[in-house]
Short mmCIF file of C-alpha atoms in Angstrom, two decimals:
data_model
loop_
_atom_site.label_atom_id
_atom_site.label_comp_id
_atom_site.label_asym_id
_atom_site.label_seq_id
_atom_site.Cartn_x
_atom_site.Cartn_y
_atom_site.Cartn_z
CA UNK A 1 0.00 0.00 0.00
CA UNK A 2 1.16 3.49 -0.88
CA UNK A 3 3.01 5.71 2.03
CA UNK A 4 -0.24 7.80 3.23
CA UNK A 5 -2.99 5.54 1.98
CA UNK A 6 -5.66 5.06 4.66
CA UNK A 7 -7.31 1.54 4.17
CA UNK A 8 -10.89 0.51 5.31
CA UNK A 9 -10.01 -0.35 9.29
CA UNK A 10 -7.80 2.85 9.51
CA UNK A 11 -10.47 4.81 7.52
CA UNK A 12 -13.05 3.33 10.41
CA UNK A 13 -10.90 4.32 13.31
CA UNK A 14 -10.02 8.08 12.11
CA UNK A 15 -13.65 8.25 12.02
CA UNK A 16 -14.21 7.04 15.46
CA UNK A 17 -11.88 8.54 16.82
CA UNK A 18 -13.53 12.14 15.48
CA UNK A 19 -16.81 10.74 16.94
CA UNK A 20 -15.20 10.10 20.47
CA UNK A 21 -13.51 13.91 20.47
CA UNK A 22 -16.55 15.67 19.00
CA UNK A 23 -18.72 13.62 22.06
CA UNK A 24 -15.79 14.80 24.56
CA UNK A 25 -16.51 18.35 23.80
CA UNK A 26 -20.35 17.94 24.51
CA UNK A 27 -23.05 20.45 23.72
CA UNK A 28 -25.33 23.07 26.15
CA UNK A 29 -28.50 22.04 25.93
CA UNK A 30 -31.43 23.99 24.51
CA UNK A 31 -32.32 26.54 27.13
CA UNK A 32 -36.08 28.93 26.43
CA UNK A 33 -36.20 32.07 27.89
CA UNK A 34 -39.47 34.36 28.23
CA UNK A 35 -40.43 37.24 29.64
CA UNK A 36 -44.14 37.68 30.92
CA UNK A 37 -46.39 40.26 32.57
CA UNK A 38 -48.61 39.19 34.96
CA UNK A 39 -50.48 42.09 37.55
CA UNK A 40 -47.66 44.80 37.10
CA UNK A 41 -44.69 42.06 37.56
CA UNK A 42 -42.53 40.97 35.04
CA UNK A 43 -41.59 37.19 35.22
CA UNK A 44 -38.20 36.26 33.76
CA UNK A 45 -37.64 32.77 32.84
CA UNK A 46 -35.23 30.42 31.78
CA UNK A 47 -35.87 26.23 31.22
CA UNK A 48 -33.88 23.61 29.45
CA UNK A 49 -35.76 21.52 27.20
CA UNK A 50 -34.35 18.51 28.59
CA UNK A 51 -33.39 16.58 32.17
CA UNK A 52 -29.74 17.75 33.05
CA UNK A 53 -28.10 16.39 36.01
CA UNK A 54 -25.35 18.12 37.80
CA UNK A 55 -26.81 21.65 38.33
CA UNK A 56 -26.15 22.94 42.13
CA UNK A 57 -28.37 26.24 41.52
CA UNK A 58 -29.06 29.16 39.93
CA UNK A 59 -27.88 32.59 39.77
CA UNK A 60 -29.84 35.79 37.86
CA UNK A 61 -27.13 38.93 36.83
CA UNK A 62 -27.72 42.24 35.39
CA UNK A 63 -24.35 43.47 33.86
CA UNK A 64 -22.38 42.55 36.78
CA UNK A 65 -24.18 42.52 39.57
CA UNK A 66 -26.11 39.18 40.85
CA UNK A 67 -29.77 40.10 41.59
CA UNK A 68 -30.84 36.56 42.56
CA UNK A 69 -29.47 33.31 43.50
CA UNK A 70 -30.55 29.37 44.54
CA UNK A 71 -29.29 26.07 45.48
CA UNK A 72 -31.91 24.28 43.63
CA UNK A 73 -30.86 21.49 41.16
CA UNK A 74 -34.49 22.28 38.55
CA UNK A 75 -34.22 22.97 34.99
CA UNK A 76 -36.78 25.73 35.46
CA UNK A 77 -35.72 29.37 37.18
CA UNK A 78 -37.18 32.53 37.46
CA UNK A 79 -36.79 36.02 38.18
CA UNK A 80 -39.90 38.22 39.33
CA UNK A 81 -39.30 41.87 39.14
CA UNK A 82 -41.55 44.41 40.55
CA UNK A 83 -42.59 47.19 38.10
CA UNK A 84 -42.91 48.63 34.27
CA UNK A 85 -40.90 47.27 31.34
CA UNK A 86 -39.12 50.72 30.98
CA UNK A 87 -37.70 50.78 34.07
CA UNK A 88 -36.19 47.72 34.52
CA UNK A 89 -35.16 47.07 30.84
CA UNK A 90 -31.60 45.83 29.68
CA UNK A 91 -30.23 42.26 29.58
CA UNK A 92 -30.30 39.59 32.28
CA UNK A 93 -28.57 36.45 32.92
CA UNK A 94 -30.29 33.24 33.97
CA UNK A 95 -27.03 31.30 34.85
CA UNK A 96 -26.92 27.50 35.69
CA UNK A 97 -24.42 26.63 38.27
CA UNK A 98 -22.39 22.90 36.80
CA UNK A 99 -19.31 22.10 35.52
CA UNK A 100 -19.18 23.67 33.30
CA UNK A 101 -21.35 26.57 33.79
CA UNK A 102 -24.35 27.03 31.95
CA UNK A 103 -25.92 30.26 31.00
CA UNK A 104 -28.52 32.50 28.97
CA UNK A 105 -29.75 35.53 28.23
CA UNK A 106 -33.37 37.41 28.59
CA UNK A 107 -34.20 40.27 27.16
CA UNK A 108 -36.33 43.01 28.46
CA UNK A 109 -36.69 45.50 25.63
CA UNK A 110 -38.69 48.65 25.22
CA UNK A 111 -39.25 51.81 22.81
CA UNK A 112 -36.59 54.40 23.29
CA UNK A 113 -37.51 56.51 27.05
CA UNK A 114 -35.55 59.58 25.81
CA UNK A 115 -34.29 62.23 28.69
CA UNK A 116 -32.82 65.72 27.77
CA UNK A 117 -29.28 66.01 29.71
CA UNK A 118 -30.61 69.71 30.76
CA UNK A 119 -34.61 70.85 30.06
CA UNK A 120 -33.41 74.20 29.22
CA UNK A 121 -29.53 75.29 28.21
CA UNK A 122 -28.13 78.86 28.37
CA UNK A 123 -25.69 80.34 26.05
CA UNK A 124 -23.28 83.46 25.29
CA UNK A 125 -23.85 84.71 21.95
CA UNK A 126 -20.80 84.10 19.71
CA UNK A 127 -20.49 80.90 22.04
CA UNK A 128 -21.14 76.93 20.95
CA UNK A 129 -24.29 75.64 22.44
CA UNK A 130 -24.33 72.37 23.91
CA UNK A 131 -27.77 70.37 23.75
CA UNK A 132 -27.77 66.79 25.26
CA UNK A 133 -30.37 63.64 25.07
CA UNK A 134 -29.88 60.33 26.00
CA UNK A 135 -31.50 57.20 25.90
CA UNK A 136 -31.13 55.03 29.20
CA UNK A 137 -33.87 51.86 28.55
CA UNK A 138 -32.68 48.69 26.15
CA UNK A 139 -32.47 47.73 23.43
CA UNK A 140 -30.22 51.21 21.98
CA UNK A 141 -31.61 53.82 20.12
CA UNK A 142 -30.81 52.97 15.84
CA UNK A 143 -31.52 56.10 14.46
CA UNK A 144 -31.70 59.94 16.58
CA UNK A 145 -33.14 63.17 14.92
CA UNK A 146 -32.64 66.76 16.23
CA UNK A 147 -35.03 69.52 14.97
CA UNK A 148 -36.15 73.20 15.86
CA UNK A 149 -39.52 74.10 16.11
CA UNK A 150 -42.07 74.96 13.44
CA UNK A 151 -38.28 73.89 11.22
CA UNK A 152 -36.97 70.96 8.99
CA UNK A 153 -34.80 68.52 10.80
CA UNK A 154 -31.36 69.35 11.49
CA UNK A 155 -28.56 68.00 9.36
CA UNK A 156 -25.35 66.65 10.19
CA UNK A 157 -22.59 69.36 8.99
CA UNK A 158 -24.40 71.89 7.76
CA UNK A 159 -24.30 75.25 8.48
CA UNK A 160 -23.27 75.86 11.95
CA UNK A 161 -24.40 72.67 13.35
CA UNK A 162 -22.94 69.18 14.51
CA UNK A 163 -24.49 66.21 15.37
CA UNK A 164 -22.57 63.20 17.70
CA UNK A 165 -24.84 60.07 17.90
CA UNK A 166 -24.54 57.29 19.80
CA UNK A 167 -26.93 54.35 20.80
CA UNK A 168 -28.11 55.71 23.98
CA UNK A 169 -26.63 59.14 23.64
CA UNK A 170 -26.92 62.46 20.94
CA UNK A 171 -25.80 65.55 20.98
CA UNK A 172 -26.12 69.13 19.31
CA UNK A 173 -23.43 71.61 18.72
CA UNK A 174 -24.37 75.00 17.52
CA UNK A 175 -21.75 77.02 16.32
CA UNK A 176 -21.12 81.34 17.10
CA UNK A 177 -24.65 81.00 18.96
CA UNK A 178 -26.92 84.21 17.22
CA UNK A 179 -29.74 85.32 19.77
CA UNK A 180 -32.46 86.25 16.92
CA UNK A 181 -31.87 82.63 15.00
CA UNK A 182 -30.80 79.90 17.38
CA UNK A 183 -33.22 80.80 20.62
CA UNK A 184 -36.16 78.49 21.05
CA UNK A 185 -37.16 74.84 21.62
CA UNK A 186 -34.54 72.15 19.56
CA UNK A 187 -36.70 68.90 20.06
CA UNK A 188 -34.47 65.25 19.93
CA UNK A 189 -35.98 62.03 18.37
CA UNK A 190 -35.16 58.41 18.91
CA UNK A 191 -36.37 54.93 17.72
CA UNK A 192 -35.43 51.78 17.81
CA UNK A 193 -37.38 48.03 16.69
CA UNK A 194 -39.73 48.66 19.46
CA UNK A 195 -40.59 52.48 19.06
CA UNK A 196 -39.81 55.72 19.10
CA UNK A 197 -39.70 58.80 21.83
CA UNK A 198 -38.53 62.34 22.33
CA UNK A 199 -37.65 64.86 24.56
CA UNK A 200 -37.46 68.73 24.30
CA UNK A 201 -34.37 71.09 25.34
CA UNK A 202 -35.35 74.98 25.23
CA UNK A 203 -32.01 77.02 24.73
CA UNK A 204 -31.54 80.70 25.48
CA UNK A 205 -29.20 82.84 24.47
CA UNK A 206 -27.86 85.80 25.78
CA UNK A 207 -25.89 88.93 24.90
CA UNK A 208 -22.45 89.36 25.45
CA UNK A 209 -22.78 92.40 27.58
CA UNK A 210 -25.00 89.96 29.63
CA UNK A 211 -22.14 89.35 31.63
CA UNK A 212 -20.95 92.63 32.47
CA UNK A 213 -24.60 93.80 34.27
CA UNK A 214 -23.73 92.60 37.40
CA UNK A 215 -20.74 94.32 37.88
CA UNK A 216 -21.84 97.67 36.33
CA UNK A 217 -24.96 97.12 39.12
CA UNK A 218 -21.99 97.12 41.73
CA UNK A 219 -20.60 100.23 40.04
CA UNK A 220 -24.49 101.73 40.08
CA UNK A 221 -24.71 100.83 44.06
CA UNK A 222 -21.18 102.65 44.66
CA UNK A 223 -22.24 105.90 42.47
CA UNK A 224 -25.16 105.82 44.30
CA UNK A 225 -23.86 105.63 47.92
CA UNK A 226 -21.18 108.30 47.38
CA UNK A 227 -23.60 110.63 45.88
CA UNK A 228 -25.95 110.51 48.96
CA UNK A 229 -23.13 110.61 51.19
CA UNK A 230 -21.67 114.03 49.76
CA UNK A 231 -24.99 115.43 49.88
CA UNK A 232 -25.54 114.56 53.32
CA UNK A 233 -21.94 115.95 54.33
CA UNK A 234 -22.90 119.69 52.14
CA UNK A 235 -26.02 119.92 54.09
CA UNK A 236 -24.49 119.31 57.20
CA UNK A 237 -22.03 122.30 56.53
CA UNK A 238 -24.01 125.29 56.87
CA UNK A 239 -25.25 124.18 60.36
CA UNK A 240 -21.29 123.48 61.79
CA UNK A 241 -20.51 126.97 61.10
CA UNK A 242 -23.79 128.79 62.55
CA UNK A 243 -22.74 127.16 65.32
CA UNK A 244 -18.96 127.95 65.73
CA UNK A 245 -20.73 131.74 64.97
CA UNK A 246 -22.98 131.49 68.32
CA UNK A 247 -19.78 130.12 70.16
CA UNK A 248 -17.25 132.81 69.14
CA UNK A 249 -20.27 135.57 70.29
CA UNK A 250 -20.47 134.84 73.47
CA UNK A 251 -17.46 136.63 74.78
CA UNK A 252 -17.58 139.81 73.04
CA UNK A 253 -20.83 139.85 75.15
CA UNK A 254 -19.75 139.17 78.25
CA UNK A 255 -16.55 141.89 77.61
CA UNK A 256 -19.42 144.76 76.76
CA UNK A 257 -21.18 143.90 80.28
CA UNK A 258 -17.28 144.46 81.86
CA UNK A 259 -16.67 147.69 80.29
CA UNK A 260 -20.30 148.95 81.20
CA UNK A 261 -19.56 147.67 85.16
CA UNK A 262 -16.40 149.42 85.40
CA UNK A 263 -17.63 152.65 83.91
CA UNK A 264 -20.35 152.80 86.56
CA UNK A 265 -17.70 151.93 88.81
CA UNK A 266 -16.16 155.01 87.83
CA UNK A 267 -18.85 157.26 88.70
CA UNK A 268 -19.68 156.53 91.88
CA UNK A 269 -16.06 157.19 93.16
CA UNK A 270 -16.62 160.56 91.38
#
């Protein structure tokens, strides 16, 4: 037989051999997950399809926190949360505990619950506004939309505006803010499979000078203060001096009454 050539028996045994290491690496079993609503609480679920020995309990994650966790050896397991879809959406983690570990995933998904960063945004004129939405329910948001009021929606680039998108965050930039054409309402749009929301940012903008009014209403309060103050001290003036006037009298007085004494003096020794 040729160098290489693989007769019937070794043919048979290359192909058991395949068999016994394909076996060896074994396969998860089939695992169904739902998610149901029964009197305001959502019931997660997870159960094999078929009798699996081994399992030592159960364990339910979000992201990387455990929220639940058992010593039971059943196929079936469930997590029971209390509330709406939109608040507790995102992607749990039914996890078996055997050698090796077993695990899938359920799904709570929901239309986009948009949130503006700010409600209302203030701005310098000649300044780049900053608007902010994001999107913190699952699954992400696949396509956002930013438009002004009673206007056509916003595109990406042009004129003084840029858009930054992410799936659960967007974001406006308005460039050398102009009071008259970029104050009002900007309104941000999301969807995804499930849906679509929005949320509303109102931006003002003010002048430049805006800045400098408090100050000049310090500068206003000093005028102000000095001004009453030097009128007080002028009218206070004219009263000082009537009185050093009555003091300084007083003795030429009392000298007259001396010289009209001694004078009468004077005629009586006569």
């Amino acid at each position: 037989m040729a160098a290489g050539a693989v007769g019937p028996r070794g043919l048979l045994a290359l192909l058991l051999l395949g068999g016994l290491a394909a076996g060896g690496a074994g396969t998860s079993p089939d695992i169904r997950t739902d998610v149901t609503d029964v009197s305001g609480k959502l019931i997660l679920s997870c159960n094999m399809t078929e009798p699996y020995t081994g399992i030592m309990g159960h364990e339910w994650m979000r992201g990387d926190k455990i929220v639940q966790s058992d010593e039971e050896s059943s196929v079936f397991t469930t997590y029971t949360i209390e509330g709406k879809k939109e608040e507790h959406s995102g992607i749990y983690e039914c996890i078996y505990k055997t050698s090796p570990m077993i695990k899938a995933q359920v799904n709570i998904s929901v239309a986009p619950q948009v949130e503006a960063y700010k409600k209302s945004e203030h701005g310098n004129e000649g300044d780049t506004g900053v608007l902010t939405c994001k999107n913190p329910s699952f699954p992400p948001v696949s396509f956002w939309l930013w438009y002004k009021t009673g206007q056509e929606p916003i595109i990406n680039g042009s004129g003084r505006y840029i858009i930054k998108s992410s799936g659960n965050k967007t974001e406006l930039r308005i460039l050398k803010l102009n009071i008259e054409e970029d104050t009002g309402d900007y309104h941000c749009n999301a969807t995804n499979f499930y849906g679509w929301s929005a949320a509303t940012v109102n931006l003002r903008v003010r002048s430049r000078l805006a800045a400098l009014w408090p100050f000049l209403g310090i500068v206003a309060e000093v005028l102000i203060l000095v001004t009453i103050i030097f009128i007080y001290e002028k009218r206070r003036k004219p009263d000082e001096v009537l009185d050093d006037d009555d003091g300084g009298s007083a003795p030429l007085k009392s000298n007259a009454t001396n010289h009209k004494d001694k004078n009468v003096r004077q005629r009586n020794a006569n």
